[in-house]
Coordinates of C-alpha atoms and ligand atoms in Angstrom, one line a residue:
X241 CA -0.2 -0.4 -0.1
X242 CA 3.0 2.2 0.1
X243 CA 3.3 2.1 -4.1
X244 CA 3.8 5.8 -5.2
X245 CA 0.5 6.9 -6.0
X246 CA 0.6 10.7 -7.4
X247 CA -2.2 13.0 -7.4
X248 CA -2.4 16.5 -9.5
X249 CA -3.8 19.6 -9.2
X250 CA -6.3 19.3 -11.9
X251 CA -7.1 16.0 -10.7
X252 CA -7.6 17.7 -7.2
X253 CA -9.5 20.2 -8.5
X254 CA -11.9 18.6 -10.5
X255 CA -12.7 15.9 -7.1
X256 CA -13.9 19.3 -5.6
X257 CA -15.8 21.1 -7.9
X258 CA -17.6 17.9 -8.8
X259 CA -18.2 17.0 -5.0
X260 CA -19.8 20.3 -4.9
X261 CA -22.3 19.0 -7.4
X262 CA -23.1 15.9 -6.1
X263 CA -23.6 17.0 -2.6
X264 CA -25.5 20.6 -3.0
X265 CA -27.9 18.5 -4.6
X266 CA -27.4 19.6 -8.3
X267 CA -27.2 17.1 -11.4
X268 CA -24.4 16.6 -14.4
X269 CA -25.5 16.8 -17.6
X270 CA -23.6 13.7 -19.4
X271 CA -22.8 10.5 -19.1
X272 CA -19.1 11.9 -19.7
X273 CA -19.4 14.5 -16.9
X274 CA -20.7 11.9 -14.7
X275 CA -17.6 9.6 -16.0
X276 CA -15.0 11.9 -15.7
X277 CA -16.5 12.5 -11.5
X278 CA -15.9 8.9 -11.3
X279 CA -12.7 9.2 -12.1
X280 CA -11.4 12.0 -9.8
X281 CA -13.1 10.3 -7.3
X282 CA -11.1 6.8 -7.7
X283 CA -7.9 8.9 -8.0
X284 CA -8.4 10.7 -4.7
X285 CA -9.1 7.5 -2.8
X286 CA -6.3 5.6 -4.7
X287 CA -4.1 8.6 -3.2
X288 CA -5.3 8.7 -0.1
X289 CA -5.5 4.9 0.4
X290 CA -1.9 4.9 -0.5
X291 CA -0.9 6.9 2.4
X292 CA -3.1 4.9 5.0
X293 CA -1.3 1.8 6.5
X294 CA -3.3 -1.0 8.2
X295 CA -5.0 0.6 11.5
X296 CA -6.2 3.7 10.7
X297 CA -9.6 3.5 9.9
X298 CA -12.1 4.8 6.7
X299 CA -15.1 6.2 7.9
X300 CA -15.7 9.0 10.7
X301 CA -16.4 6.5 13.4
X302 CA -19.6 6.3 15.8
X303 CA -19.7 6.2 19.6
X304 CA -23.1 4.1 20.7
X305 CA -22.6 3.0 23.7
X306 CA -25.0 0.1 23.5
X307 CA -23.2 -1.0 20.4
X308 CA -19.9 -0.9 21.9
X309 CA -21.1 -3.2 24.5
X310 CA -23.0 -5.8 22.1
X311 CA -19.3 -5.4 20.4
X312 CA -17.5 -6.3 23.7
X313 CA -19.5 -9.4 24.1
X314 CA -18.9 -10.7 21.4
X315 CA -15.2 -9.4 20.8
X316 CA -13.7 -8.9 24.4
X317 CA -11.2 -5.8 24.0
X318 CA -12.0 -5.5 21.0
X319 CA -10.7 -2.3 20.9
X320 CA -6.9 -3.0 22.3
X321 CA -6.6 -4.4 19.1
X322 CA -5.0 -1.4 16.8
X323 CA -7.9 0.5 16.7
X324 CA -9.9 2.9 18.7
X325 CA -13.0 0.9 17.6
X326 CA -15.3 3.9 16.5
X327 CA -15.3 2.8 12.6
X328 CA -15.7 -0.9 13.7
X329 CA -19.2 0.5 15.9
X330 CA -20.2 2.0 12.8
X331 CA -20.3 -1.2 10.5
X332 CA -21.6 -2.8 13.7
X333 CA -24.4 -0.5 14.1
X334 CA -25.5 -1.0 9.5
X335 CA -25.5 -4.4 9.9
X336 CA -27.5 -5.1 13.6
X337 CA -30.0 -2.3 12.1
X338 CA -30.5 -4.2 9.3
X339 CA -33.2 -6.3 11.6
X340 CA -32.1 -9.9 10.6
X341 CA -30.9 -11.7 13.5
X342 CA -30.0 -15.0 11.8
X343 CA -27.4 -14.3 8.9
X344 CA -25.7 -17.8 8.5
X345 CA -27.7 -18.2 5.2
X346 CA -27.5 -14.3 4.4
X347 CA -25.3 -13.0 1.1
X348 CA -24.3 -10.1 2.6
X349 CA -23.1 -6.9 0.2
X350 CA -20.9 -4.3 1.1
X351 CA -20.8 -1.3 -1.6
X352 CA -18.0 1.1 -1.3
X353 CA -15.8 -1.4 1.0
X354 CA -12.6 0.3 0.7
X355 CA -9.9 -1.8 2.3
X356 CA -12.0 -4.5 4.1
X357 CA -11.4 -4.4 7.3
X358 CA -15.2 -3.0 8.2
X359 CA -16.5 -6.5 6.3
X360 CA -13.6 -8.5 7.9
X361 CA -14.6 -7.2 11.7
X362 CA -18.2 -8.1 11.2
X363 CA -17.2 -11.5 9.8
X364 CA -15.6 -12.0 13.8
X365 CA -18.7 -10.6 15.3
X366 CA -21.1 -12.4 13.4
X367 CA -21.5 -15.6 11.5
X368 CA -22.7 -14.6 8.0
X369 CA -23.0 -17.2 5.0
X370 CA -21.5 -15.0 3.0
X371 CA -19.7 -11.7 2.1
X372 CA -19.0 -9.5 -0.9
X373 CA -17.0 -6.1 -0.6
X374 CA -17.1 -4.0 -3.8
X375 CA -15.0 -0.7 -4.4
X376 CA -14.2 1.4 -6.9
X377 CA -10.4 1.5 -6.2
X378 CA -8.3 -1.9 -7.4
X379 CA -5.8 -1.1 -5.7
X380 CA -8.2 -1.2 -2.1
X381 CA -9.4 -4.4 -3.3
X382 CA -6.2 -5.9 -4.1
X383 CA -5.5 -4.9 -0.2
X384 CA -8.5 -6.4 1.0
X385 CA -8.1 -9.7 -0.9
X386 CA -4.5 -10.5 -0.2
X387 CA -5.2 -9.4 3.9
X388 CA -8.6 -10.7 4.1
X389 CA -10.2 -12.9 1.5
X390 CA -10.9 -16.6 2.3
X391 CA -13.8 -18.9 1.8
X392 CA -17.1 -16.8 2.2
X393 CA -15.4 -13.4 2.1
X394 CA -14.1 -11.5 -1.4
X395 CA -13.9 -8.6 -2.5
X396 CA -14.4 -7.0 -6.2
X397 CA -13.7 -3.9 -7.9
X398 CA -16.6 -2.2 -9.4
X399 CA -19.2 0.5 -9.4
X400 CA -21.9 1.1 -7.1
X401 CA -23.3 2.4 -10.2
X402 CA -23.2 -0.4 -12.4
X403 CA -22.4 -3.5 -10.0
X404 CA -21.0 -6.8 -11.2
X405 CA -23.7 -9.0 -9.5
X406 CA -26.7 -10.5 -11.2
X407 CA -30.8 -9.7 -10.4
X408 CA -32.0 -10.7 -6.9
X409 CA -28.1 -12.4 -5.9
X410 CA -28.0 -10.7 -2.8
X411 CA -30.0 -10.4 0.8
X412 CA -28.8 -7.5 2.1
X413 CA -26.6 -4.1 1.1
X414 CA -24.4 -2.2 3.6
X415 CA -23.1 1.2 2.1
X416 CA -20.8 3.1 4.9
X417 CA -19.8 6.4 4.1
X418 CA -19.7 6.2 0.3
X419 CA -22.1 7.5 -1.5
X420 CA -21.6 11.1 -1.3
X421 CA -19.3 10.9 -4.0
X422 CA -21.6 9.0 -6.5
X423 CA -22.7 11.0 -9.4
X424 CA -25.6 9.5 -9.9
X425 CA -27.1 8.4 -6.5
X426 CA -30.5 7.3 -8.4
X427 CA -28.5 4.9 -10.2
X428 CA -27.2 3.5 -7.2
X429 CA -30.3 3.0 -6.0
X430 CA -31.7 1.3 -8.5
X431 CA -28.4 -1.1 -8.8
X432 CA -29.2 -1.9 -5.2
X433 CA -33.0 -2.4 -6.3
X434 CA -31.6 -5.1 -9.3
X435 CA -29.1 -6.8 -7.3
X436 CA -31.8 -7.4 -4.1
X437 CA -33.7 -10.0 -3.5
X438 CA -37.8 -9.0 -3.0
X439 CA -37.8 -8.7 0.5
X440 CA -34.1 -8.1 0.3
X441 CA -32.7 -5.2 3.6
X442 CA -30.5 -1.9 2.6
X443 CA -28.7 -0.2 5.4
X444 CA -26.8 2.6 4.5
X445 CA -25.2 6.0 6.5
X446 CA -23.6 8.6 5.3
X447 CA -22.9 12.6 5.7
X448 CA -25.3 15.1 4.1
X449 CA -25.5 18.1 3.1
X450 CA -29.3 19.9 3.4
X451 CA -29.5 20.1 -0.7
X452 CA -28.4 16.2 -0.9
X453 CA -30.8 15.2 2.2
X454 CA -33.9 16.9 0.5
X455 CA -33.0 15.4 -3.0
X456 CA -32.9 12.3 -1.6
X457 CA -36.1 12.7 0.3
X458 CA -38.0 13.6 -3.3
X459 CA -36.6 10.0 -4.6
X460 CA -37.6 8.0 -2.0
X461 CA -41.2 7.8 -3.0
X462 CA -40.5 6.2 -6.6
X463 CA -37.3 4.3 -5.9
X464 CA -38.8 0.8 -5.7
X465 CA -38.2 0.6 -1.6
X466 CA -40.4 1.0 1.6
X467 CA -37.9 3.6 3.5
X468 CA -38.3 1.5 6.7
X469 CA -36.1 3.8 9.5
X470 CA -34.7 7.3 9.3
X471 CA -32.5 7.8 12.6
X472 CA -29.8 11.0 12.5
X473 CA -27.3 9.6 14.2
X474 CA -25.3 12.9 14.2
X475 CA -24.3 13.4 17.6
X476 CA -22.6 9.8 17.9
X477 CA -20.9 10.2 14.8
X478 CA -19.6 13.9 16.0
X479 CA -19.0 12.4 19.8
X480 CA -16.1 9.8 17.8
X481 CA -14.4 12.7 15.8
X482 CA -13.9 14.7 19.3
X483 CA -12.7 12.0 20.9
X484 CA -10.2 11.1 17.6
X485 CA -9.0 14.6 17.8
X486 CA -7.8 14.8 21.1
X487 CA -4.1 15.2 21.4
X488 CA -3.4 11.3 22.3
X489 CA -5.6 9.8 20.6
X490 CA -5.4 6.6 18.8
X491 CA -5.8 8.5 15.8
X492 CA -3.5 11.2 15.9
X493 CA -0.7 9.0 17.5
X494 CA -0.8 6.6 14.4
X495 CA -0.9 9.1 12.0
X496 CA 2.0 10.7 13.5
X497 CA 3.8 7.4 13.0
X498 CA 3.0 7.6 9.9
X499 CA 5.0 10.2 7.9
X500 CA 4.2 14.0 8.1
X501 CA 6.7 14.6 10.1
X502 CA 9.7 14.0 8.5
X503 CA 10.9 17.6 8.4
X504 CA 9.4 18.5 12.0
X505 CA 5.9 19.5 10.2
X506 CA 3.6 17.5 11.4
X507 CA 2.6 20.0 13.9
X508 CA 1.4 21.8 10.9
X509 CA 0.2 19.7 8.3
X510 CA -2.2 17.8 10.9
X511 CA -5.0 19.4 10.3
X512 CA -4.7 18.7 6.2
X513 CA -4.9 14.9 7.4
X514 CA -7.4 15.8 10.1
X515 CA -10.2 17.3 7.8
X516 CA -10.4 14.0 6.5
X517 CA -11.4 12.6 9.5
X518 CA -14.0 15.2 10.4
X519 CA -12.2 18.0 11.7
X520 CA -14.6 20.6 10.0
X521 CA -17.3 18.7 11.2
X522 CA -17.3 19.0 14.8
X523 CA -15.9 22.8 14.1
X524 CA -12.1 21.4 15.3
X525 CA -10.4 24.5 16.4
X526 CA -7.2 24.1 15.5
X527 CA -3.6 26.5 16.8
X528 CA -3.9 29.6 15.5
X529 CA -0.2 28.1 13.6
X530 CA -2.1 25.4 12.4
X531 CA -5.0 28.0 11.2
X532 CA -2.5 30.3 9.4
X533 CA -0.7 26.8 7.9
X534 CA -3.9 25.8 6.5
X535 CA -5.1 28.8 4.8
X536 CA -2.0 29.7 3.3
X537 CA -1.7 25.7 1.8
X538 CA -5.2 26.2 0.8
X539 CA -5.1 29.3 -0.9
X540 CA -1.8 28.1 -3.0
X541 CA -2.9 24.8 -3.8
X542 CA -6.6 25.6 -4.7
X543 CA -6.3 29.4 -5.7
X544 CA -8.0 29.1 -9.1
X545 CA -10.7 26.4 -7.8
X546 CA -14.4 27.9 -8.5
X547 CA -16.0 25.3 -6.4
X548 CA -17.9 26.4 -3.3
X549 CA -17.6 25.2 0.6
X550 CA -19.7 22.0 1.2
X551 CA -21.3 22.7 4.4
X552 CA -22.1 18.8 5.4
X553 CA -24.8 18.8 8.4
X554 CA -26.0 15.7 9.2
X555 CA -24.8 12.1 9.2
X556 CA -27.9 9.7 9.1
X557 CA -29.0 6.1 8.6
X558 CA -31.1 4.7 6.4
X559 CA -33.0 1.3 6.0
X560 CA -35.1 -0.1 3.1
X561 CA -37.1 -3.0 2.0
X562 CA -37.1 -4.2 -1.5
X563 CA -40.7 -4.2 -2.4
Ligands
SAM1674 C1 -14.7 7.0 2.6 S1 -14.5 5.3 2.2 C2 -15.7 4.4 3.2 C3 -15.0 2.8 3.4 C4 -15.4 2.0 4.2 N1 -17.0 2.0 3.9 C5 -15.4 1.9 5.5 O1 -16.2 2.4 6.7 O2 -14.2 1.6 6.0 C6 -15.3 5.7 0.8 C7 -15.1 4.0 -0.1 O3 -16.4 4.4 -1.1 C8 -15.6 4.0 -2.5 N2 -16.2 4.6 -3.6 C9 -16.4 5.9 -4.1 N3 -17.4 6.0 -5.1 C10 -17.8 4.5 -5.5 C11 -18.6 3.9 -6.5 N4 -18.8 4.8 -7.6 N5 -18.7 2.6 -6.6 C12 -18.1 1.9 -5.5 N6 -17.2 2.3 -4.8 C13 -16.6 4.1 -4.5 C14 -14.1 4.5 -1.9 O4 -12.9 4.1 -3.1 C15 -14.1 4.4 -1.1 O5 -13.1 3.2 -1.1

């Protein structure tokens, strides 16, 4: 995973401009634009993935004592194994929210599985018939297959909007903090519906702007799903982020040990990393020196970028059944 992967300024600009389109509830006009957006997302995650070593999770995490207790019951001291446990709580929450009590015959699909830690973790808490992870990034999938794959747990490279599965092959789909980068969310919903069997469950969590929330609500009626539950978990996600941002947290200590401190600059560059872990979502107050550095770098690198700021306001779980 330490393979050198670079990211051009053009790709960064494209990514942020396109993320503004997706998250402001606007639409791309052509398939070419949607495809270019997807390429930018892929480049960004390939780049981010190349910086990440195992032990660092890829969602903002959830801090929910009830979920924590249930995981502890299945895996005592699970947080002592090179993790703070917050991202694992998010995965366990999405799985148990399906309402399925016996997964032994279930074929479970995780769309946007990243490096596969989430599914591997779930396999330790819950016996599931078969698990498949799907992700756009080939290097994430290569890592997942090399590290975790075994009979009953496989990872496939592919697009959430064009999934490499047959109609009705899947019993339950989970989707964790991934859909906010999909250029055509409606197409993603149709794909989830197509691959699920009738009565199949769709459990997804993501971060939302007001606009994307409204747009999604408007889509629900004609989607072919019965939308059963909507749970705002913003407070529990913010709690996990705030704990992760404490000076001696597992996250900050791990990031410090993984480079960025080469020139003694870690203190200054840290905010550029921590925004990816939700620092702006909780309005985290960096030191004055860090704020000045961050604003200078942002201005220097992205001076010509016309993308407006994306104001993420909520983190929500949605549960649906295929009708
Ligand atoms: C923030 S990460 C979350 C990863 C994982 N779900 C977790 O919680 O650890 C978002 C993931 O979604 C993937 N992704 C983005 N767009 C995708 C698409 N169109 N199809 C499949 N995966 C996609 C990215 O490659 C990335 O691995």
